[in-house]
Short mmCIF file of C-alpha atoms in Angstrom, two decimals:
data_model
loop_
_atom_site.label_atom_id
_atom_site.label_comp_id
_atom_site.label_asym_id
_atom_site.label_seq_id
_atom_site.Cartn_x
_atom_site.Cartn_y
_atom_site.Cartn_z
CA MET A 1 19.31 33.96 4.53
CA VAL A 2 18.64 30.51 3.46
CA LEU A 3 22.19 29.42 4.30
CA THR A 4 21.40 30.98 7.66
CA VAL A 5 17.90 29.10 7.76
CA VAL A 6 19.96 25.66 7.17
CA ILE A 7 22.38 26.12 9.72
CA GLU A 8 19.75 27.04 12.03
CA PHE A 9 17.89 23.69 11.05
CA MET A 10 21.23 21.48 11.31
CA GLU A 11 21.80 22.60 14.98
CA GLU A 12 18.05 21.97 15.75
CA LEU A 13 18.62 18.64 14.27
CA PRO A 14 20.17 16.33 17.44
CA ASP A 15 17.16 17.80 19.56
CA ILE A 16 14.64 16.96 16.80
CA MET A 17 15.86 13.12 16.98
CA LYS A 18 16.11 13.08 20.89
CA GLU A 19 12.31 14.24 21.12
CA ALA A 20 11.42 11.75 18.25
CA ARG A 21 12.98 8.83 20.24
CA LYS A 22 11.19 10.05 23.10
CA LYS A 23 7.71 10.53 21.75
CA ALA A 24 8.11 7.06 20.18
CA GLU A 25 9.22 5.05 23.34
CA ASN A 26 5.97 6.82 25.11
CA ILE A 27 3.52 5.80 22.68
CA LEU A 28 5.18 2.12 22.87
CA SER A 29 4.68 2.27 26.51
CA ASP A 30 1.29 3.96 26.61
CA THR A 31 -1.62 1.14 27.55
CA GLN A 32 -4.27 3.20 28.92
CA ILE A 33 -6.07 3.52 25.42
CA SER A 34 -7.67 0.42 24.18
CA PHE A 35 -7.54 0.17 20.21
CA SER A 36 -10.78 -1.84 20.62
CA THR A 37 -12.80 0.95 21.87
CA ASP A 38 -10.96 3.69 19.37
CA PHE A 39 -11.76 1.55 16.37
CA THR A 40 -14.90 -0.23 15.06
CA GLU A 41 -14.55 -3.36 12.59
CA GLU A 42 -15.94 -4.23 9.48
CA LEU A 43 -15.41 -7.40 7.95
CA VAL A 44 -15.15 -7.61 4.13
CA LYS A 45 -15.41 -10.99 2.53
CA GLN A 46 -15.37 -11.99 -1.15
CA SER A 47 -18.44 -13.95 -0.53
CA ARG A 48 -20.74 -14.60 2.44
CA ASP A 49 -19.43 -18.25 2.79
CA PHE A 50 -15.97 -16.81 2.48
CA PRO A 51 -13.89 -18.84 5.23
CA GLU A 52 -12.90 -16.96 8.42
CA LYS A 53 -9.83 -18.47 10.36
CA LEU A 54 -9.25 -16.56 14.09
CA GLY A 55 -5.79 -15.29 14.08
CA GLU A 56 -5.11 -15.29 10.40
CA PHE A 57 -5.70 -12.21 7.95
CA ARG A 58 -5.46 -11.37 4.37
CA GLY A 59 -5.48 -7.37 4.88
CA LYS A 60 -6.36 -4.84 7.23
CA LEU A 61 -7.04 -1.50 6.67
CA PHE A 62 -7.04 1.30 8.98
CA CYS A 63 -9.15 4.36 8.81
CA GLY A 64 -7.34 6.89 10.83
CA LYS A 65 -4.07 8.20 12.33
CA ASN A 66 -1.17 6.25 11.80
CA LEU A 67 0.30 6.86 14.89
CA PRO A 68 -1.75 5.60 17.33
CA VAL A 69 -2.34 2.57 14.85
CA MET A 70 1.32 1.62 14.62
CA ALA A 71 1.53 1.80 18.76
CA ALA A 72 -1.27 -0.88 18.54
CA LEU A 73 0.28 -2.86 15.95
CA LEU A 74 3.15 -2.92 18.39
CA ARG A 75 1.49 -3.63 21.46
CA GLY A 76 -0.76 -6.05 20.52
CA GLU A 77 -4.26 -6.67 21.31
CA GLU A 78 -7.08 -9.38 20.41
CA ARG A 79 -7.30 -6.89 17.44
CA PRO A 80 -5.23 -6.31 15.94
CA PRO A 81 -2.73 -8.98 16.99
CA PRO A 82 0.77 -8.32 18.31
CA LEU A 83 2.71 -7.12 14.69
CA ARG A 84 6.28 -6.40 16.58
CA GLU A 85 9.17 -7.67 14.21
CA SER A 86 6.93 -9.39 12.02
CA ILE A 87 6.42 -6.97 9.09
CA ASP A 88 8.92 -8.14 5.95
CA LEU A 89 8.64 -4.72 3.84
CA ILE A 90 7.20 -1.28 4.56
CA TYR A 91 6.37 1.20 1.74
CA ILE A 92 5.44 4.87 2.75
CA ASP A 93 4.60 7.80 0.20
CA PRO A 94 4.40 10.38 2.58
CA PRO A 95 4.15 14.14 2.20
CA PHE A 96 6.82 15.75 0.12
CA PHE A 97 7.14 19.00 1.89
CA THR A 98 5.83 20.91 -1.03
CA ASN A 99 3.71 23.09 1.03
CA ASN A 100 0.86 22.54 -1.60
CA ALA A 101 -2.75 20.76 -0.76
CA TYR A 102 -3.48 17.99 -3.12
CA ASN A 103 -7.09 16.88 -4.51
CA SER A 104 -8.89 13.64 -5.65
CA ARG A 105 -11.57 13.62 -8.08
CA VAL A 106 -15.32 12.35 -6.92
CA TYR A 107 -17.79 11.42 -9.50
CA SER A 108 -21.85 11.80 -8.75
CA GLY A 109 -24.93 11.38 -10.97
CA ASN A 110 -25.90 9.16 -13.80
CA SER A 111 -26.65 9.60 -17.57
CA ASP A 112 -29.92 10.78 -16.17
CA THR A 113 -28.89 13.49 -13.89
CA GLY A 114 -25.78 14.27 -15.74
CA ILE A 115 -22.31 13.19 -14.42
CA LYS A 116 -20.58 15.41 -11.88
CA THR A 117 -16.95 15.61 -11.58
CA GLU A 118 -15.63 17.59 -8.19
CA LYS A 119 -12.49 17.90 -6.57
CA GLN A 120 -12.16 16.94 -2.77
CA LYS A 121 -8.97 17.88 -0.87
CA ALA A 122 -6.77 14.56 -0.37
CA TYR A 123 -4.36 15.81 1.96
CA ASP A 124 -2.27 19.08 3.02
CA ASP A 125 1.20 19.24 2.60
CA THR A 126 1.69 22.42 4.16
CA TRP A 127 4.32 23.07 7.08
CA SER A 128 4.16 26.49 8.98
CA GLU A 129 7.15 26.10 10.51
CA GLY A 130 9.50 24.57 7.59
CA ILE A 131 11.50 21.73 8.03
CA PRO A 132 11.77 21.28 11.44
CA GLU A 133 7.83 20.67 12.03
CA TYR A 134 8.23 18.18 9.19
CA LEU A 135 10.85 16.05 10.33
CA LYS A 136 9.22 16.09 13.99
CA MET A 137 6.05 14.48 12.20
CA ILE A 138 8.01 11.79 10.25
CA ALA A 139 11.11 11.13 12.76
CA PRO A 140 8.79 9.19 15.58
CA ARG A 141 6.90 7.22 12.67
CA LEU A 142 10.15 6.03 11.30
CA TYR A 143 11.14 4.59 14.97
CA LEU A 144 8.20 2.91 15.30
CA MET A 145 8.26 1.63 11.67
CA LYS A 146 11.72 -0.11 12.58
CA ALA A 147 10.06 -1.82 15.71
CA LEU A 148 7.69 -3.30 13.32
CA LEU A 149 10.16 -4.49 10.97
CA SER A 150 11.31 -8.10 10.67
CA GLU A 151 15.12 -8.72 10.96
CA ASN A 152 14.41 -9.78 7.06
CA GLY A 153 12.88 -6.58 6.58
CA SER A 154 13.16 -3.54 4.38
CA VAL A 155 11.87 -0.28 4.34
CA TYR A 156 11.10 2.13 1.04
CA VAL A 157 10.59 5.83 1.31
CA HIS A 158 8.99 7.66 -1.54
CA ILE A 159 10.26 11.47 -1.69
CA ASP A 160 11.51 13.81 -4.01
CA TRP A 161 13.94 16.70 -3.73
CA HIS A 162 12.12 18.95 -1.36
CA ILE A 163 13.12 17.05 1.87
CA GLY A 164 14.78 13.73 0.75
CA HIS A 165 18.21 14.97 1.51
CA TYR A 166 17.08 15.78 5.10
CA LEU A 167 15.12 12.70 5.15
CA LYS A 168 18.12 10.62 4.14
CA ILE A 169 20.12 12.37 7.31
CA ILE A 170 17.47 10.92 9.82
CA MET A 171 17.17 7.70 8.18
CA ASP A 172 20.96 7.07 8.74
CA GLU A 173 20.79 8.14 12.42
CA ILE A 174 17.34 5.82 12.85
CA PHE A 175 18.26 2.51 10.66
CA GLY A 176 22.14 3.00 10.33
CA LYS A 177 23.93 4.46 7.56
CA ASP A 178 25.32 0.98 6.83
CA ASN A 179 21.95 -0.15 6.08
CA PHE A 180 21.29 2.21 3.49
CA LEU A 181 21.11 0.42 0.14
CA ASN A 182 19.99 2.88 -2.65
CA GLN A 183 18.77 5.76 -3.35
CA ILE A 184 16.23 4.80 -6.70
CA ILE A 185 15.36 7.44 -9.21
CA TRP A 186 12.17 6.71 -10.53
CA LYS A 187 10.57 9.07 -13.78
CA LYS A 188 7.68 10.14 -12.57
CA THR A 189 6.60 12.11 -15.44
CA ASN A 190 7.38 11.82 -19.48
CA SER A 191 7.26 15.32 -20.00
CA PRO A 192 9.02 17.93 -17.71
CA LYS A 193 7.82 21.47 -16.71
CA SER A 194 9.61 24.03 -18.46
CA GLN A 195 11.36 26.41 -16.32
CA LYS A 196 13.27 29.31 -16.21
CA ILE A 197 15.72 28.41 -13.59
CA GLY A 198 17.52 25.34 -13.59
CA PHE A 199 17.03 21.96 -15.21
CA GLY A 200 13.11 20.50 -15.26
CA ASN A 201 12.08 18.00 -12.64
CA GLN A 202 11.40 14.75 -14.11
CA HIS A 203 12.22 12.05 -11.22
CA ASP A 204 11.39 10.98 -7.43
CA MET A 205 13.79 9.48 -5.24
CA ILE A 206 12.92 6.41 -3.39
CA LEU A 207 15.35 5.64 -0.12
CA LEU A 208 15.83 2.22 0.69
CA TYR A 209 16.76 0.61 4.05
CA ARG A 210 17.55 -2.93 5.52
CA LYS A 211 16.52 -3.88 9.15
CA GLY A 212 19.54 -6.11 9.54
CA ALA A 213 22.37 -7.80 7.46
CA LYS A 214 19.89 -10.74 6.02
CA PHE A 215 17.00 -9.30 4.28
CA ILE A 216 14.47 -10.34 1.38
CA PHE A 217 15.61 -9.46 -1.86
CA HIS A 218 14.66 -10.84 -5.08
CA PRO A 219 16.32 -9.24 -7.76
CA PRO A 220 14.04 -8.06 -10.67
CA LYS A 221 15.06 -8.58 -14.28
CA LYS A 222 14.76 -6.85 -17.67
CA VAL A 223 12.94 -8.34 -20.82
CA ARG A 224 15.60 -10.31 -22.49
CA ASP A 225 16.41 -8.45 -25.63
CA ALA A 226 18.58 -9.12 -28.39
CA LYS A 227 21.53 -7.30 -27.40
CA TYR A 228 21.46 -9.21 -24.40
CA LEU A 229 21.17 -12.62 -25.44
CA LYS A 230 23.76 -11.75 -28.05
CA SER A 231 26.39 -11.35 -24.68
CA PHE A 232 25.86 -15.11 -24.29
CA ARG A 233 28.60 -16.05 -26.44
CA TYR A 234 30.42 -19.14 -25.02
CA ASP A 235 29.45 -22.60 -24.87
CA ASP A 236 31.64 -25.47 -23.78
CA GLY A 237 29.68 -28.15 -25.39
CA ASP A 238 29.06 -29.86 -21.91
CA GLY A 239 25.20 -29.72 -22.24
CA ARG A 240 24.91 -26.67 -20.18
CA GLY A 241 24.50 -23.84 -22.67
CA LEU A 242 25.34 -20.98 -23.72
CA TYR A 243 27.08 -18.55 -20.86
CA GLN A 244 28.70 -15.15 -20.53
CA THR A 245 31.49 -14.18 -18.20
CA VAL A 246 31.43 -11.55 -15.30
CA PRO A 247 34.02 -10.08 -13.01
CA LEU A 248 35.25 -12.06 -9.84
CA ILE A 249 37.67 -9.45 -8.97
CA ALA A 250 36.50 -5.71 -7.78
CA ALA A 251 37.46 -3.04 -9.79
CA GLY A 252 36.69 0.48 -10.05
CA LEU A 253 34.34 1.93 -7.26
CA GLN A 254 33.59 -1.95 -5.82
CA LYS A 255 37.67 -1.80 -5.04
CA THR A 256 37.41 0.07 -1.86
CA GLU A 257 40.11 0.34 0.91
CA ARG A 258 37.56 -1.96 3.07
CA ARG A 259 37.63 -4.95 0.41
CA ARG A 260 39.34 -7.87 1.80
CA ARG A 261 42.03 -9.22 -0.18
CA PHE A 262 43.25 -12.73 -0.09
CA GLU A 263 44.58 -15.51 -2.71
CA PHE A 264 42.45 -17.75 -4.37
CA MET A 265 44.01 -19.92 -7.63
CA GLY A 266 47.48 -18.28 -7.01
CA VAL A 267 45.87 -14.71 -7.30
CA THR A 268 45.78 -12.02 -4.63
CA ALA A 269 43.17 -9.71 -4.98
CA PRO A 270 40.27 -7.81 -3.88
CA TRP A 271 37.62 -10.66 -4.61
CA LEU A 272 34.07 -10.03 -4.82
CA TYR A 273 32.95 -13.19 -3.29
CA SER A 274 34.25 -15.02 -0.24
CA PRO A 275 36.57 -17.78 -0.25
CA GLU A 276 34.06 -20.41 0.28
CA LYS A 277 31.96 -19.29 -2.05
CA LEU A 278 34.94 -19.06 -4.79
CA GLU A 279 35.48 -22.60 -3.93
CA ASP A 280 31.84 -23.46 -4.89
CA PHE A 281 32.31 -21.73 -7.97
CA ARG A 282 35.41 -23.91 -8.64
CA ASN A 283 33.69 -27.14 -7.70
CA GLN A 284 30.47 -26.44 -10.11
CA GLY A 285 33.23 -25.83 -13.20
CA ARG A 286 32.30 -22.08 -13.12
CA ILE A 287 35.63 -20.59 -13.06
CA PHE A 288 36.71 -19.00 -16.37
CA ARG A 289 40.71 -18.79 -16.90
CA THR A 290 41.62 -15.65 -18.84
CA LYS A 291 45.01 -14.14 -19.63
CA ALA A 292 44.57 -11.70 -16.98
CA GLY A 293 43.32 -13.90 -14.38
CA TYR A 294 39.87 -15.53 -13.72
CA ARG A 295 36.00 -14.30 -14.26
CA LEU A 296 32.82 -16.16 -13.61
CA LYS A 297 30.40 -18.22 -15.99
CA VAL A 298 26.80 -17.08 -15.93
CA TYR A 299 24.70 -19.58 -18.20
CA LEU A 300 21.82 -18.18 -20.07
CA ASP A 301 19.52 -21.02 -18.58
CA ASP A 302 20.09 -19.07 -15.02
CA ALA A 303 20.52 -15.90 -15.75
CA GLY A 304 16.65 -15.02 -16.06
CA GLY A 305 17.31 -11.57 -17.88
CA PRO A 306 19.48 -7.93 -17.23
CA ASP A 307 19.48 -6.61 -13.53
CA PHE A 308 18.08 -3.47 -12.67
CA SER A 309 20.06 -0.68 -11.85
CA ASP A 310 18.98 2.35 -9.20
CA LEU A 311 17.64 4.02 -12.25
CA TRP A 312 14.14 3.08 -13.03
CA THR A 313 13.21 4.89 -16.22
CA ASP A 314 11.50 2.19 -17.95
CA THR A 315 8.23 2.12 -19.40
CA ASP A 316 6.81 -0.97 -17.41
CA VAL A 317 6.70 1.47 -14.16
CA SER A 318 5.64 4.72 -16.16
CA PRO A 319 3.23 6.92 -14.06
CA VAL A 320 -0.27 6.83 -13.88
CA GLN A 321 -1.99 8.74 -16.98
CA GLY A 322 -5.56 10.70 -16.36
CA GLY A 323 -7.23 8.23 -18.66
CA SER A 324 -5.91 4.89 -17.26
CA LEU A 325 -8.20 2.57 -16.04
CA GLU A 326 -5.85 2.16 -12.93
CA SER A 327 -6.69 6.06 -12.26
CA THR A 328 -8.18 6.59 -8.71
CA GLY A 329 -8.79 10.57 -9.32
CA PHE A 330 -5.67 11.07 -6.73
CA GLU A 331 -3.14 13.63 -8.21
CA THR A 332 0.09 11.73 -6.64
CA GLN A 333 -1.19 8.08 -7.41
CA LYS A 334 1.66 5.60 -7.95
CA PRO A 335 1.35 3.26 -10.61
CA GLU A 336 0.46 -0.66 -9.96
CA ARG A 337 3.56 -2.00 -11.70
CA LEU A 338 5.93 0.35 -9.59
CA MET A 339 4.18 -1.25 -6.59
CA ALA A 340 4.34 -4.80 -7.77
CA ARG A 341 8.39 -4.58 -8.24
CA ILE A 342 8.78 -3.36 -4.85
CA ILE A 343 6.62 -6.35 -3.37
CA GLU A 344 8.05 -8.87 -5.34
CA THR A 345 11.79 -7.66 -4.71
CA SER A 346 11.43 -7.54 -1.05
CA SER A 347 8.89 -9.94 0.22
CA ASN A 348 7.91 -13.35 -0.07
CA LYS A 349 4.39 -15.05 -0.85
CA ASN A 350 3.67 -15.30 3.29
CA SER A 351 5.32 -11.98 4.11
CA ILE A 352 3.22 -9.11 5.48
CA VAL A 353 3.69 -5.87 4.01
CA ALA A 354 2.37 -2.24 5.06
CA ASP A 355 1.66 1.08 3.64
CA PHE A 356 1.51 4.03 7.02
CA PHE A 357 0.43 6.80 4.29
CA SER A 358 -1.66 4.99 2.31
CA GLY A 359 -3.27 7.59 -0.39
CA SER A 360 -5.29 5.72 -2.67
CA GLY A 361 -4.04 2.66 -1.64
CA THR A 362 -1.99 1.17 -4.44
CA LEU A 363 0.27 -0.84 -2.20
CA ALA A 364 -3.05 -2.64 -0.63
CA LYS A 365 -4.60 -3.08 -4.02
CA VAL A 366 -1.25 -4.70 -5.58
CA ALA A 367 -0.59 -6.82 -2.46
CA SER A 368 -4.15 -8.57 -2.35
CA ASP A 369 -3.71 -9.26 -6.03
CA LEU A 370 -0.24 -10.95 -5.46
CA GLY A 371 -1.34 -13.03 -1.96
CA ARG A 372 0.30 -10.85 0.39
CA ARG A 373 -0.69 -10.12 3.91
CA TRP A 374 -1.27 -6.31 4.12
CA ILE A 375 -1.78 -3.49 6.43
CA ALA A 376 -2.67 0.19 5.06
CA THR A 377 -3.64 2.93 7.30
CA GLU A 378 -4.78 6.36 6.04
CA SER A 379 -6.40 9.29 8.00
CA ASN A 380 -8.53 10.65 4.88
CA LEU A 381 -11.91 9.48 4.81
CA ASN A 382 -12.50 9.46 1.25
CA SER A 383 -9.27 7.92 0.02
CA CYS A 384 -10.17 4.58 3.01
CA TYR A 385 -13.09 4.25 0.96
CA THR A 386 -10.82 4.52 -2.13
CA ILE A 387 -8.73 1.75 -0.67
CA ARG A 388 -11.70 -0.35 0.24
CA LYS A 389 -13.60 -0.06 -3.31
CA ARG A 390 -10.30 -0.69 -5.19
CA ILE A 391 -9.75 -3.79 -3.18
CA VAL A 392 -13.25 -5.40 -3.76
CA GLN A 393 -13.12 -4.61 -7.10
CA ALA A 394 -10.32 -7.12 -7.99
CA PRO A 395 -11.50 -10.47 -9.11
CA SER A 396 -10.39 -12.63 -6.08
CA PHE A 397 -9.51 -10.48 -2.73
CA GLY A 398 -10.61 -13.12 -0.12
CA SER A 399 -11.24 -11.00 2.93
CA PHE A 400 -10.04 -7.92 4.83
CA SER A 401 -10.60 -5.80 7.80
CA PHE A 402 -11.62 -2.41 7.46
CA PHE A 403 -11.20 -0.48 11.03
CA GLN A 404 -12.41 2.99 11.25
CA ALA A 405 -11.62 5.41 13.87
CA ASN A 406 -14.99 6.19 16.22
CA ASN A 407 -14.09 9.85 16.56
CA ASN A 408 -13.64 11.26 13.05
CA GLY A 409 -17.19 12.79 13.01
CA LYS A 410 -18.30 10.77 9.71
CA ARG A 411 -19.93 7.51 10.78
CA TYR A 412 -23.79 7.60 11.02
CA VAL A 413 -25.56 4.88 12.34
CA LEU A 414 -29.63 4.84 11.47
CA GLN A 415 -32.02 2.34 12.61
CA PRO A 416 -35.44 2.65 11.08
CA GLU A 417 -38.48 1.49 12.06
CA MET A 418 -39.01 -2.30 11.46
CA ASN A 419 -41.66 -1.90 8.79
CA ILE A 420 -38.91 -0.09 6.66
CA GLU A 421 -40.10 0.02 3.26
CA GLY A 422 -37.88 -1.57 0.24
CA ILE A 423 -37.67 -5.06 2.15
CA SER A 424 -39.72 -8.28 1.13
CA TRP A 425 -39.61 -11.92 1.57
CA ILE A 426 -39.15 -14.13 -1.25
CA ASN A 427 -39.97 -18.19 -0.64
CA ILE A 428 -37.32 -20.04 -3.34
CA ILE A 429 -37.08 -23.80 -3.38
CA GLU A 430 -33.95 -25.10 -4.43
CA THR A 431 -32.80 -28.91 -5.50
CA GLY A 432 -32.03 -30.58 -2.21
CA ASP A 433 -32.46 -27.51 -0.02
CA PHE A 434 -34.59 -24.73 1.13
CA LYS A 435 -33.54 -21.44 1.30
CA VAL A 436 -35.27 -18.07 1.98
CA LYS A 437 -34.32 -15.07 -0.24
CA PHE A 438 -34.84 -11.04 0.63
CA SER A 439 -35.44 -8.46 -1.72
CA ILE A 440 -33.74 -5.02 -0.55
CA SER A 441 -34.34 -1.71 -2.15
CA LEU A 442 -31.89 1.08 -2.06
CA PRO A 443 -34.09 3.41 -2.62
CA GLY A 444 -36.58 2.53 -0.13
CA ILE A 445 -33.96 2.29 2.66
CA LEU A 446 -32.78 5.57 1.80
CA ASN A 447 -36.29 7.24 1.90
CA SER A 448 -37.66 5.37 4.81
CA SER A 449 -34.49 6.11 7.00
CA GLY A 450 -34.92 9.73 6.39
CA ILE A 451 -31.46 10.37 5.08
CA THR A 452 -32.41 12.50 2.26
CA ASP A 453 -34.55 14.85 4.27
CA ASN A 454 -32.15 14.62 7.26
CA ASP A 455 -30.16 18.14 7.58
CA GLN A 456 -27.98 16.48 10.35
CA VAL A 457 -26.23 13.93 7.62
CA PRO A 458 -23.92 16.60 5.84
CA ILE A 459 -23.95 14.88 2.20
CA ASN A 460 -22.01 17.25 0.01
CA PHE A 461 -24.68 17.76 -2.47
CA LYS A 462 -27.19 20.43 -2.88
CA ASP A 463 -29.74 18.11 -4.65
CA LYS A 464 -30.35 15.32 -2.29
CA GLU A 465 -32.93 13.90 -4.88
CA ASN A 466 -29.93 12.74 -6.68
CA LEU A 467 -28.93 10.82 -3.52
CA TYR A 468 -32.41 8.92 -3.37
CA GLY A 469 -32.32 8.28 -7.11
CA THR A 470 -28.86 6.53 -5.84
CA ALA A 471 -26.95 8.55 -8.19
CA GLY A 472 -24.77 10.02 -5.46
CA ILE A 473 -23.70 6.65 -3.76
CA ASP A 474 -20.51 5.34 -4.27
CA TYR A 475 -21.36 1.74 -3.05
CA TRP A 476 -23.49 0.04 -0.93
CA SER A 477 -23.24 -3.41 0.76
CA VAL A 478 -25.17 -5.81 3.19
CA ASP A 479 -24.54 -8.17 6.05
CA PRO A 480 -27.60 -10.10 6.50
CA GLU A 481 -26.48 -11.66 9.87
CA TYR A 482 -25.23 -8.22 11.14
CA ASP A 483 -24.41 -8.84 15.12
CA GLY A 484 -24.15 -5.00 15.80
CA LYS A 485 -20.16 -5.24 16.05
CA ILE A 486 -18.54 -6.43 13.08
CA PHE A 487 -20.10 -6.12 9.82
CA ARG A 488 -19.46 -8.81 7.85
CA ASP A 489 -19.70 -7.36 3.78
CA SER A 490 -21.18 -10.18 1.86
CA TRP A 491 -22.50 -8.47 -1.15
CA ARG A 492 -21.93 -5.22 -2.65
CA SER A 493 -22.85 -3.12 -5.57
CA PHE A 494 -20.28 -0.28 -7.34
CA PRO A 495 -21.44 2.22 -9.94
CA TRP A 496 -18.84 0.70 -12.48
CA GLY A 497 -17.44 -2.85 -12.95
CA SER A 498 -13.97 -4.23 -13.86
CA GLU A 499 -14.18 -3.32 -17.27
CA GLY A 500 -13.11 0.42 -16.18
CA ARG A 501 -15.10 3.65 -15.60
CA SER A 502 -18.54 4.15 -16.74
CA ASN A 503 -20.11 7.34 -18.23
CA HIS A 504 -23.46 6.20 -16.91
CA ARG A 505 -22.49 5.55 -13.36
CA ILE A 506 -25.17 2.97 -13.21
CA ILE A 507 -25.29 1.30 -9.79
CA GLN A 508 -27.24 -1.97 -8.85
CA ASP A 509 -30.43 -0.52 -6.39
CA HIS A 510 -31.67 -3.83 -5.32
CA ALA A 511 -30.11 -6.58 -3.51
CA VAL A 512 -31.19 -10.25 -3.02
CA ILE A 513 -29.86 -11.81 -0.38
CA GLU A 514 -30.02 -15.80 0.59
CA LEU A 515 -30.30 -17.00 4.02
CA PRO A 516 -30.61 -20.66 5.50
CA SER A 517 -33.98 -22.52 5.52
CA GLY A 518 -36.26 -21.60 8.88
CA THR A 519 -34.69 -18.39 9.02
CA ALA A 520 -37.83 -16.14 10.72
CA ARG A 521 -35.85 -13.27 12.08
CA GLY A 522 -32.82 -11.75 12.46
CA ARG A 523 -30.69 -8.16 11.50
CA PHE A 524 -29.49 -6.62 8.44
CA GLY A 525 -26.44 -4.26 8.34
CA ILE A 526 -26.37 -2.02 5.60
CA VAL A 527 -23.42 0.10 4.67
CA ILE A 528 -24.05 3.26 2.29
CA ASN A 529 -20.94 5.35 1.08
CA VAL A 530 -22.10 8.80 -0.01
CA SER A 531 -19.67 10.09 -2.83
CA GLY A 532 -17.46 12.75 -1.53
CA GLY A 533 -19.71 12.23 1.85
CA PRO A 534 -20.05 10.28 5.12
CA ILE A 535 -20.74 6.58 5.28
CA LEU A 536 -23.97 5.29 6.85
CA ILE A 537 -24.79 2.19 8.58
CA VAL A 538 -28.68 1.34 8.71
CA ASP A 539 -29.16 -1.26 11.47
CA LEU A 540 -32.34 -3.17 10.39
CA PRO A 541 -33.94 -5.67 12.53
CA PHE A 542 -36.30 -8.52 10.14
CA SER A 543 -38.85 -10.57 11.09
CA ARG A 544 -40.98 -12.72 8.64
#
C-alpha cells in the first residue's frame, strides 16, 4: 500500500512542480493588489529620538501570509522597497508534515490574582491530502525565495525525516542539484524517545543550497582544545610559529572522476587547488615536502580553530529547554546559538536576512542582536506579538517596522471621548529647556474605553477584571505624536524585564511622556496587546 502511494506521488511530482512554477509567476505578475492598502504599519523605535532614515531599515516584521508578502518584496512599492535579488540569507523552519497541531504557552495574572498558564494554538501541521498538498504549499514559496536571494545568497531549510527527502527532490529542481551544499544534522534533543520499532529519533536535518557559484560563507570554528593544539607540531624557526600540514592532493571521496588532474612541481595528480592557487602557496613558502609528495602548511596563528562538519551535536547549539531564559513557550522553538551560527556563517554585517516561517522569531531576534537587517513573516497573531516583544526587550534594537494584515479580524481601534480618565498634564521645567510631561494611566484607559465591558472585543479570559487590573496585558506602548497612519512606538512596558521571567508579572501601569515645550494639543496612539488575545489601538486626541 505504501509503495503504491509513493509511486502515485512520484508520477504526480512533475505536475506539482509545473503548477508551483506557474503559481509563482502569476503572483509576481499580479499588480492589482496594493500592499500598502492591505497592511497597516507600526514603527517600533528604541527611543522617541531614535533617527528615522528614509529608504533604510533595520528590520521588518510582517504579520500576515508569507506568499503575498514575498510577492510585495519582489515587486517593490514605497513600503516595502523592492528587494529582488537583495537577500543574502534565507532560513525557514516550515511545518514538518507531522500531522499534528502545535501550541504555545500564554501567561496571565499576577501575584495578587494568581499566575495562569494557558495553551494557545501556534500552527497546524495537518495535511488531509498528504504529501502532494504539502509540496503544493512549499514549492511556489521556494520559487519566490530564490528570486529574492542575491547572487551571493544561500537558503537553509530546517526539516526532519517526515518530508525532508521529498523536499530535497523539489529543491534540486528549483535551485539546481549542483547548488546543493549540505544536509546538516542537528541534534534536536538530548534524550530520544524510546520506541518499539527502529531507533529513537534524535536529529533534524537542515538542507543548505546556494544561489550561485559565489556565495557568502564564513566557516565557523570550534574552540581550540588540547588535542587540536597538539597537531601543530612543526616550527621552521622563521618567526611564523607552529604549523600543521594538510593534504594538497585529493584522496578518498574527494578523488572523483570530475576532478581535474594536472602537473605541479613534477607531480601529476588530482590536486585540491587550482594551478594559480598552488603557485600562490609556493610563493608564500607554504608547500611542505614529504617522502610521498607535497602537503600544505597551516599556521596556528591563522587557523582559528577546528572546522565544523555537517554534524552539529555540540553543546553550543543545544535545544531550548523549558526552563531556559530564552524559552518563549513555543513547542518547536529553535535555540538562538543555532541561529547565530547560521547567520554568522552565511551573511555579512550589512546583509539582509529573512525567515518566512518565523514561529517564535528566533532569526529576527538574533539578526537584530548581530546587527543584520532582517525580515520576518508570520501568520499567527500570537507569534507576531511574541516576536515583537523578543526584539524590543533586547538591549539595543534600534528600530523596525511592524506590518499587520488588515483582514485578520484581530485589530481593534477604539476612539474614546476626549475627557478620558487617566490622562493628566505635568508641567516640568528643566535646565535650559521647557518640557511638558503627560501621565497616562493604563487602568484609566482600559476603563474609560469600555474595553472591559465590551463583549464585541473577544478577549480570551472570562474574568475581565484581570484586564482592568493590567494582569491580562502582555505589553502596552505609547506614541505621543500619533498621525493616525504609522504608530511610532516610543515608550513601552512588559510584565517581565531583561533578567528573565518574573513570577509576579508586574507591569508598569503609568507612562510619563515628554513633549517639546509649547505643546498644547495633539494625538496619542496607545497600543495594548492582550495576553492570548487581540491588539487594541486607542486613538486619543488631547488638548491642554
